XYZ file of C-alpha atoms in Angstrom:
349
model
C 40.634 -9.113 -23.695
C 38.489 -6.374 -23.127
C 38.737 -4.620 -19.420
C 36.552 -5.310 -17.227
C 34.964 -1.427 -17.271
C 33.456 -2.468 -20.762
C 31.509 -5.460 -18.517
C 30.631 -3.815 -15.650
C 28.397 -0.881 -17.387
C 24.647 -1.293 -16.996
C 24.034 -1.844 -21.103
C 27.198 -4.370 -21.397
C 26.630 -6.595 -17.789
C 24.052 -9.300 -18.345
C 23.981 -10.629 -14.900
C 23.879 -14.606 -13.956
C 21.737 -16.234 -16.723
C 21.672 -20.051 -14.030
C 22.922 -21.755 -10.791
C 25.125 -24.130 -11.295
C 24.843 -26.810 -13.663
C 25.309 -30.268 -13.309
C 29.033 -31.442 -12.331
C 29.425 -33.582 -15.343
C 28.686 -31.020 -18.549
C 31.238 -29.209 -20.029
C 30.814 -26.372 -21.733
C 33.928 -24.397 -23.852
C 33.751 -21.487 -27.095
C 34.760 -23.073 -30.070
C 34.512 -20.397 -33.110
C 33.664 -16.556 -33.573
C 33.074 -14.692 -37.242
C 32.332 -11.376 -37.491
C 29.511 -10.708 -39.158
C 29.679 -6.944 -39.509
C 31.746 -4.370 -39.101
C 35.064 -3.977 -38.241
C 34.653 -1.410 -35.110
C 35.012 2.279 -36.617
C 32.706 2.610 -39.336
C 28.994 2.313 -37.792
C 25.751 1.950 -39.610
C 23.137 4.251 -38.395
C 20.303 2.834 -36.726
C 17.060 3.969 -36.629
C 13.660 2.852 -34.783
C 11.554 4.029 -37.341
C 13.078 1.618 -40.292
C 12.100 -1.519 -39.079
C 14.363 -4.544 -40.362
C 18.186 -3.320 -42.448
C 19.986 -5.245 -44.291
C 23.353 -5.282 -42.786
C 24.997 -8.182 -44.738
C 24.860 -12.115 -45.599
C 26.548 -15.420 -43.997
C 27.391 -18.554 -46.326
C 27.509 -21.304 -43.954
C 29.024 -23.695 -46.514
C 31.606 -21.248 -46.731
C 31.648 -20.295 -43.374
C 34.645 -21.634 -40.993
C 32.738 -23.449 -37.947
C 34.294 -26.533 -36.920
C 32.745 -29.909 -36.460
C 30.830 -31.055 -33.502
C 32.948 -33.844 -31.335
C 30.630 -37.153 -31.323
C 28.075 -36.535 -28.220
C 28.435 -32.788 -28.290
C 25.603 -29.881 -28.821
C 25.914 -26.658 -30.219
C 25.043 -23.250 -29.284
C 25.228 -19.484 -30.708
C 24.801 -15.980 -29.601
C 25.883 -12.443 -30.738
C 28.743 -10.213 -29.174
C 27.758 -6.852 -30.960
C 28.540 -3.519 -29.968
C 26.026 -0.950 -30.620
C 24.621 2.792 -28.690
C 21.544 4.306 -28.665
C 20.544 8.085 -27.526
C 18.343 7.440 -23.780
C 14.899 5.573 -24.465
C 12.907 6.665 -21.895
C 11.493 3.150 -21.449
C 12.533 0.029 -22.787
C 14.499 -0.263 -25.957
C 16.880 -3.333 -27.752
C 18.684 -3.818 -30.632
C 17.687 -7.002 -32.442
C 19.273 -9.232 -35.258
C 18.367 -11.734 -36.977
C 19.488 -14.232 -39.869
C 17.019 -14.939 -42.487
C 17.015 -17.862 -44.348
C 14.681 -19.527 -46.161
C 13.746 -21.767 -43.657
C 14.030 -19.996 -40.685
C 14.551 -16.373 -38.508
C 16.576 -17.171 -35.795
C 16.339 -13.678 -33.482
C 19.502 -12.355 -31.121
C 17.796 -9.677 -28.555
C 20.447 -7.537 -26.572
C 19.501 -6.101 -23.441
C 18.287 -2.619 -22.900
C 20.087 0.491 -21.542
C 18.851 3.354 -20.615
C 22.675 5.237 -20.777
C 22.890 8.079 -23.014
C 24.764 8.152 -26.201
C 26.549 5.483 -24.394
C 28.534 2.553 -26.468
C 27.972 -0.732 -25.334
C 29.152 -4.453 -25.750
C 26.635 -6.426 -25.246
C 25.533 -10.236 -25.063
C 23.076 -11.807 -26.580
C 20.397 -14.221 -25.410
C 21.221 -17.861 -26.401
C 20.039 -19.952 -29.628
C 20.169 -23.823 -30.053
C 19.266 -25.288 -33.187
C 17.713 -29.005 -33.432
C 20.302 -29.203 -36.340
C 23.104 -28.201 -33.266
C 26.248 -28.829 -36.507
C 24.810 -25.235 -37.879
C 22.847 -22.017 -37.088
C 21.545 -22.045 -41.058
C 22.054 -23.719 -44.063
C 23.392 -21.906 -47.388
C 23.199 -18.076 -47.462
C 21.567 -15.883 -44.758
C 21.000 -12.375 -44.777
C 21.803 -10.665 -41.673
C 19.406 -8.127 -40.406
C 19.071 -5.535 -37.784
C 16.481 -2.918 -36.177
C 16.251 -0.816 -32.934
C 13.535 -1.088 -31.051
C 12.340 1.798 -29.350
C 9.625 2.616 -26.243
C 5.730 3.298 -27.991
C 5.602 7.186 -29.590
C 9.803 7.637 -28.881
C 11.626 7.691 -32.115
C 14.845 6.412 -31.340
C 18.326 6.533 -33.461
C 21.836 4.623 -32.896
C 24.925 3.180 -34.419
C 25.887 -0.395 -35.099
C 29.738 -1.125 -34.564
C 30.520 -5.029 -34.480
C 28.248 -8.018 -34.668
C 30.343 -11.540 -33.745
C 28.691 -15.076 -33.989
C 29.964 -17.419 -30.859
C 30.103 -20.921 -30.956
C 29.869 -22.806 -27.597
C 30.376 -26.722 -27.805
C 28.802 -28.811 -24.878
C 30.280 -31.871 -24.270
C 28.066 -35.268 -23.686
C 27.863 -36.031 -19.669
C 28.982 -39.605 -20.422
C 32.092 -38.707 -21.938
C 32.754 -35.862 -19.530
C 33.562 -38.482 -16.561
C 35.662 -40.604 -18.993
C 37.708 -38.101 -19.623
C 40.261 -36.448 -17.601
C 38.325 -34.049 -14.713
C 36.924 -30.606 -16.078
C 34.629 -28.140 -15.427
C 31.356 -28.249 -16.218
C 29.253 -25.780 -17.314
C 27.568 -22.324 -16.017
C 26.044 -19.227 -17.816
C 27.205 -16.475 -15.634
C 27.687 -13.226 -14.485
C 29.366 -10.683 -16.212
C 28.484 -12.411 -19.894
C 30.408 -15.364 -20.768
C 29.626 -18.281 -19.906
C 31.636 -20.304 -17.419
C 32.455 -23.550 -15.922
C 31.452 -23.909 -12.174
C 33.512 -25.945 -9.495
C 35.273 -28.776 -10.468
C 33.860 -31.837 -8.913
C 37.481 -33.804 -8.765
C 37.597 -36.798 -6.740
C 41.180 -35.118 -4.384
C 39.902 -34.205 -0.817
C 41.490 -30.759 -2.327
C 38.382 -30.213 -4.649
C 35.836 -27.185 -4.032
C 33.214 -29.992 -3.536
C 34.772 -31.432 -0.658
C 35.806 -27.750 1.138
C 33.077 -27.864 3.478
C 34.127 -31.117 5.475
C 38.255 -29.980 4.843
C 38.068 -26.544 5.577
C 34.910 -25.369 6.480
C 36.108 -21.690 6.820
C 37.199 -21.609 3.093
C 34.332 -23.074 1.264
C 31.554 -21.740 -0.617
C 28.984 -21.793 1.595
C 31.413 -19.407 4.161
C 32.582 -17.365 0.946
C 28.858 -16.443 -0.142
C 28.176 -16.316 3.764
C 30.935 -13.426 4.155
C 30.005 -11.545 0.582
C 26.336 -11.243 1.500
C 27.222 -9.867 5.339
C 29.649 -7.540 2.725
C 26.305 -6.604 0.571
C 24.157 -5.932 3.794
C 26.657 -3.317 5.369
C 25.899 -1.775 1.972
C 22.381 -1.668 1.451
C 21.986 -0.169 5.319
C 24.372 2.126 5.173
C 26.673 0.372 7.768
C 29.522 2.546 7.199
C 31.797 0.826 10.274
C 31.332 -2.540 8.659
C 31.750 -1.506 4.987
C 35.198 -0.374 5.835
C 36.252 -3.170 7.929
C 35.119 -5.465 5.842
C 37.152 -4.582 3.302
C 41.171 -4.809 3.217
C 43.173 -2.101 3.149
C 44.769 -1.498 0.222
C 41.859 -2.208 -2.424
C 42.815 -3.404 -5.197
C 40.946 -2.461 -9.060
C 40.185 -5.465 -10.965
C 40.938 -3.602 -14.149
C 44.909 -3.293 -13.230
C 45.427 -4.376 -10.397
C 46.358 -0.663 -8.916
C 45.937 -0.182 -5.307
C 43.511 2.417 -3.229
C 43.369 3.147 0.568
C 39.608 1.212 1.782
C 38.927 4.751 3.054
C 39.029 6.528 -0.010
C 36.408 4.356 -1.289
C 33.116 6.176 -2.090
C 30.214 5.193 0.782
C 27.608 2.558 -0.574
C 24.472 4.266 -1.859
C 21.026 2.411 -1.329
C 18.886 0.741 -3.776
C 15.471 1.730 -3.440
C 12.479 -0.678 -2.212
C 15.359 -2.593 -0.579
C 15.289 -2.489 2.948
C 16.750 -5.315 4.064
C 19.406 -8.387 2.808
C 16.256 -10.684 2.438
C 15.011 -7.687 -0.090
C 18.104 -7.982 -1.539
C 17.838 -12.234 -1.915
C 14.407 -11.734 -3.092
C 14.592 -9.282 -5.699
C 18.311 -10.214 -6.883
C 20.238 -13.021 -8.544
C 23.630 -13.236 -6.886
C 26.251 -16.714 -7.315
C 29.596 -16.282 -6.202
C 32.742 -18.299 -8.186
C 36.259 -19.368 -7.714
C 39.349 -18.377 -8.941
C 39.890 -21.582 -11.210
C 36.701 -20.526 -12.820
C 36.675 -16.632 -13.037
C 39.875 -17.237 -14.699
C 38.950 -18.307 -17.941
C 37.098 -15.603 -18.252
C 39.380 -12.560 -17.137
C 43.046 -14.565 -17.560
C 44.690 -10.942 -17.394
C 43.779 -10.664 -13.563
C 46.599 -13.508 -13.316
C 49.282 -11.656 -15.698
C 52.413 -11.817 -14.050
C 52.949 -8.316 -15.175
C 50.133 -6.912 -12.733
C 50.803 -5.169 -9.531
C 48.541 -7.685 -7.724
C 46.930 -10.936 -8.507
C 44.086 -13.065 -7.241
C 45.074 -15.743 -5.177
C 44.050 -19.235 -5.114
C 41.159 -18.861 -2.850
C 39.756 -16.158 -3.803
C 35.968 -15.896 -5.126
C 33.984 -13.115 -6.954
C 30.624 -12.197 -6.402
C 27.897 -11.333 -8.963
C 24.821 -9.870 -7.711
C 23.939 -6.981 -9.757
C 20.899 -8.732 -11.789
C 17.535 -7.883 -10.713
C 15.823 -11.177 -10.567
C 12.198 -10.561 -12.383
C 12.899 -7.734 -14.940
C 16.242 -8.454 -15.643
C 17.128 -4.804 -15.226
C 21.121 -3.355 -14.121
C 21.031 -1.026 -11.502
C 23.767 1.931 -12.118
C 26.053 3.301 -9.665
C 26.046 0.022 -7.637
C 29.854 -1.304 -7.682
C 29.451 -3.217 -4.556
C 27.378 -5.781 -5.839
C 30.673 -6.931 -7.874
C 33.855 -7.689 -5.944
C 36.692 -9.753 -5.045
C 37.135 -12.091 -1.391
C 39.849 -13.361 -0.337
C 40.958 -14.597 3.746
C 43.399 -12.924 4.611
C 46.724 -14.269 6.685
C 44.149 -14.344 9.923
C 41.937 -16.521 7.589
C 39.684 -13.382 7.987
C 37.721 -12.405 4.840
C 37.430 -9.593 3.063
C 36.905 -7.650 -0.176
C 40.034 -7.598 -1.824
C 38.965 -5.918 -5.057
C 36.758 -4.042 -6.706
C 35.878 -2.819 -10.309
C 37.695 1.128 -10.816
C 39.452 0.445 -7.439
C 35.673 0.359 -5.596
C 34.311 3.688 -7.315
């Protein structure tokens, strides 16, 4: 599993794609296959070429497994790919070109320099939802560059994902599971289990009102706003003292944390809510999606309560701001039933 570093750079992090979904879908990976490369010999990229040829996929051949009765299907690209700066807007694209179809994987943007990245991309469902393509496909791939800016790069990896949904119906027949959000970092996730047990996230509010998500996202945003205005008192309090890094669990004093730095055109927290997409999750769901936080091995370890915060998506363009690690962090209460910020990508820096 990759660290969590390789998400949290402005070309890799996507940012939350949807609130939550319904309580009764389920959503799970089901199949990968490379589709080029096998991570240390790149193809050269440049803007000026238009579409390359960077391979074919026989999807008679291919090994995807069979939809479950009642499920749909859905695809998108992990590659891994850099790009000199753009000076504007640029992507890497690929498509697979059949001879029915041109089914197109955009990646997002970055404006790094000579900076790697691994990177999502957006989502493709096909009315025929057992397959992407039929027979051979040839697998293609250009850079797209900013008007009158040349641009050159490297291609690493391209990987297919397969995501199965199950059918709603089903889901409550079966035994309880979670349902289905496309989130944060760039894997989709299940949200909160909607169990029946008064122990269920859903029913936190009228058990513990202190503990549930609406008091979680409460405390994170109060967290954000000592951030954007500079309120260097609360920014330290808030936080708990050691901080741990998500990436290995290591442990830094809050005060050697480096002071928040403002975003610009956002003066306020309602600003923030207005420009920004921000969801907060729970440990039973961040887990599937970073299971090395809960290695026994670690130093440290989220506990059972704990949420994370996303919030680093601009709302409208899409765009990652750099240099902003607070808008990604860890709560938890603390023996006092206190929150705070427990952890933080790099240890907060």
């Amino acid at each position: 599993m990759p660290s969590l570093n390789r998400y949290l750079s402005a070309a890799v992090m996507i940012a939350v794609l949807t609130a939550f979904a319904s309580a009764d879908d389920q959503t799970r990976p089901t199949n990968s296959l490379t589709l080029f490369g096998d991570d240390s010999t790149p193809l050269l990229l440049s803007s000026e070429r238009g579409w390359m040829p960077i391979g074919t996929v026989d999807w008679d051949t291919a090994d995807i497994p069979s939809l479950m009765p009642g499920e749909t299907r859905k695809w998108r690209l992990e590659s891994s790919y850099e790009h000199e700066r753009a000076g504007g807007q640029a992507t890497v694209q690929i498509r697979l070109r059949g001879a029915e179809s041109a089914p197109t994987f955009t990646h997002p943007w970055s404006e790094g320099t000579d900076t790697r990245a691994v990177s999502y991309s957006n989502w493709y469902e096909s009315e025929d939802s057992a397959k992407l393509g039929r027979g051979k496909e040839l697998i293609e791939v250009r850079l797209v560059a900013p008007p009158r800016r040349p641009l050159t790069g490297k291609l690493y990896s391209v990987v297919l994902e397969t995501w199965d949904t199950a059918d709603p119906n089903k889901a409550r027949q079966a035994s309880p599971s979670a349902p289905n959000v496309q989130l944060a970092y760039v894997k989709p996730l299940p949200t909160v289990r909607n169990d029946s047990g008064p122990s269920s996230r859903a029913d936190f509010d009228a058990v513990d009102p202190d503990l549930s998500p609406r008091a979680a996202l409460t405390f994170a945003l109060s967290f954000v706003e000592s951030c954007l205005l500079g309120d260097l008192p609360s920014y330290y309090r808030l936080q708990a003292d050691p901080v741990r890094s998500l990436d290995d669990g290591t442990a830094i004093a809050k005060y050697r944390l480096n002071p928040p730095t403002g975003i610009p055109g956002v003066a306020s927290l309602e600003d923030y809510k207005r420009r920004f997409d921000y969801k907060i999750y729970p440990a039973e769901t961040f887990a599937q999606l970073f299971p090395e936080w809960f290695d026994e091995q670690r130093p440290w370890r989220p506990g059972e309560n704990s949420w994370l915060f996303m919030g680093r998506n601009e709302r409208f363009s899409g765009f990652i701001p750099e240099n902003l690690g607070y808008l990604v962090f860890l709560i938890e209460p603390d023996d006092h039933g206190e929150w705070r910020v427990v952890a933080r990508p790099g240890g907060g820096n």
